[in-house]
Amino acid sequence: MYNHGNVVVGVLILFAFVGRLYILELRLLMELRLNFASILNGTKSERRVTSYYFTRILKYDKMKNV
């Protein structure tokens, strides 16, 4: 018999992990893919990358190059 508390905790941890991946990495990759596809198709519309994680990396790189 399974302990239902352990199953619930495991499911919550799984949702937290998948949510973190989506917020930090997968959404950024989807936006970059859309920008790259628009370049290949020759369209001028682009989407701005709005990931907080990515802007943190850019700010850190700018600080390192100073």
PDB file of C-alpha atoms in Angstrom:
ATOM      1  CA  MET A   1       0.000   0.000   0.000  1.00  0.00           C
ATOM      2  CA  TYR A   2       1.169   3.470  -0.858  1.00  0.00           C
ATOM      3  CA  ASN A   3       1.187   6.256   1.654  1.00  0.00           C
ATOM      4  CA  HIS A   4      -0.969   8.957   0.016  1.00  0.00           C
ATOM      5  CA  GLY A   5       1.009  11.730   1.705  1.00  0.00           C
ATOM      6  CA  ASN A   6       4.191  10.639  -0.066  1.00  0.00           C
ATOM      7  CA  VAL A   7       2.402  10.522  -3.419  1.00  0.00           C
ATOM      8  CA  VAL A   8       1.000  14.029  -2.950  1.00  0.00           C
ATOM      9  CA  VAL A   9       4.406  15.397  -1.959  1.00  0.00           C
ATOM     10  CA  GLY A  10       6.004  13.714  -4.974  1.00  0.00           C
ATOM     11  CA  VAL A  11       3.428  15.197  -7.342  1.00  0.00           C
ATOM     12  CA  LEU A  12       3.896  18.673  -5.853  1.00  0.00           C
ATOM     13  CA  ILE A  13       7.670  18.414  -6.235  1.00  0.00           C
ATOM     14  CA  LEU A  14       7.218  17.319  -9.854  1.00  0.00           C
ATOM     15  CA  PHE A  15       4.928  20.283 -10.606  1.00  0.00           C
ATOM     16  CA  ALA A  16       7.397  22.662  -8.946  1.00  0.00           C
ATOM     17  CA  PHE A  17      10.279  21.263 -11.014  1.00  0.00           C
ATOM     18  CA  VAL A  18       8.379  21.443 -14.313  1.00  0.00           C
ATOM     19  CA  GLY A  19       7.120  24.952 -13.504  1.00  0.00           C
ATOM     20  CA  ARG A  20      10.641  26.121 -12.736  1.00  0.00           C
ATOM     21  CA  LEU A  21      11.914  24.669 -16.010  1.00  0.00           C
ATOM     22  CA  TYR A  22       9.148  26.414 -17.941  1.00  0.00           C
ATOM     23  CA  ILE A  23       9.732  29.776 -16.295  1.00  0.00           C
ATOM     24  CA  LEU A  24      13.522  29.763 -16.509  1.00  0.00           C
ATOM     25  CA  GLU A  25      14.397  27.827 -19.644  1.00  0.00           C
ATOM     26  CA  LEU A  26      11.609  26.529 -21.854  1.00  0.00           C
ATOM     27  CA  ARG A  27       9.797  29.856 -22.297  1.00  0.00           C
ATOM     28  CA  LEU A  28      13.084  31.524 -23.243  1.00  0.00           C
ATOM     29  CA  LEU A  29      13.848  28.821 -25.794  1.00  0.00           C
ATOM     30  CA  MET A  30      10.377  29.156 -27.323  1.00  0.00           C
ATOM     31  CA  GLU A  31      10.783  32.936 -27.683  1.00  0.00           C
ATOM     32  CA  LEU A  32      14.232  32.566 -29.226  1.00  0.00           C
ATOM     33  CA  ARG A  33      12.888  29.949 -31.633  1.00  0.00           C
ATOM     34  CA  LEU A  34      10.162  32.359 -32.762  1.00  0.00           C
ATOM     35  CA  ASN A  35      12.723  35.121 -33.319  1.00  0.00           C
ATOM     36  CA  PHE A  36      14.973  32.769 -35.288  1.00  0.00           C
ATOM     37  CA  ALA A  37      12.049  31.550 -37.398  1.00  0.00           C
ATOM     38  CA  SER A  38      11.086  35.130 -38.238  1.00  0.00           C
ATOM     39  CA  ILE A  39      14.661  35.810 -39.380  1.00  0.00           C
ATOM     40  CA  LEU A  40      14.659  32.737 -41.602  1.00  0.00           C
ATOM     41  CA  ASN A  41      11.280  33.653 -43.072  1.00  0.00           C
ATOM     42  CA  GLY A  42      12.415  37.204 -43.769  1.00  0.00           C
ATOM     43  CA  THR A  43       9.700  38.821 -41.703  1.00  0.00           C
ATOM     44  CA  LYS A  44      10.442  41.961 -39.783  1.00  0.00           C
ATOM     45  CA  SER A  45       8.264  41.244 -36.770  1.00  0.00           C
ATOM     46  CA  GLU A  46      10.112  40.080 -33.712  1.00  0.00           C
ATOM     47  CA  ARG A  47       9.305  39.282 -30.141  1.00  0.00           C
ATOM     48  CA  ARG A  48      11.238  40.723 -27.282  1.00  0.00           C
ATOM     49  CA  VAL A  49      12.707  38.161 -24.919  1.00  0.00           C
ATOM     50  CA  THR A  50      11.051  38.844 -21.595  1.00  0.00           C
ATOM     51  CA  SER A  51      12.662  36.247 -19.399  1.00  0.00           C
ATOM     52  CA  TYR A  52      13.854  37.583 -16.046  1.00  0.00           C
ATOM     53  CA  TYR A  53      16.509  34.855 -15.950  1.00  0.00           C
ATOM     54  CA  PHE A  54      17.922  35.885 -19.341  1.00  0.00           C
ATOM     55  CA  THR A  55      18.062  39.597 -18.445  1.00  0.00           C
ATOM     56  CA  ARG A  56      19.929  38.689 -15.251  1.00  0.00           C
ATOM     57  CA  ILE A  57      22.540  36.853 -17.341  1.00  0.00           C
ATOM     58  CA  LEU A  58      22.898  39.815 -19.711  1.00  0.00           C
ATOM     59  CA  LYS A  59      23.391  42.236 -16.814  1.00  0.00           C
ATOM     60  CA  TYR A  60      26.007  39.934 -15.276  1.00  0.00           C
ATOM     61  CA  ASP A  61      27.903  39.668 -18.586  1.00  0.00           C
ATOM     62  CA  LYS A  62      27.904  43.454 -18.979  1.00  0.00           C
ATOM     63  CA  MET A  63      29.300  43.831 -15.469  1.00  0.00           C
ATOM     64  CA  LYS A  64      32.072  41.314 -16.199  1.00  0.00           C
ATOM     65  CA  ASN A  65      33.135  43.147 -19.372  1.00  0.00           C
ATOM     66  CA  VAL A  66      33.532  46.502 -17.617  1.00  0.00           C
TER      67      VAL A  66
END
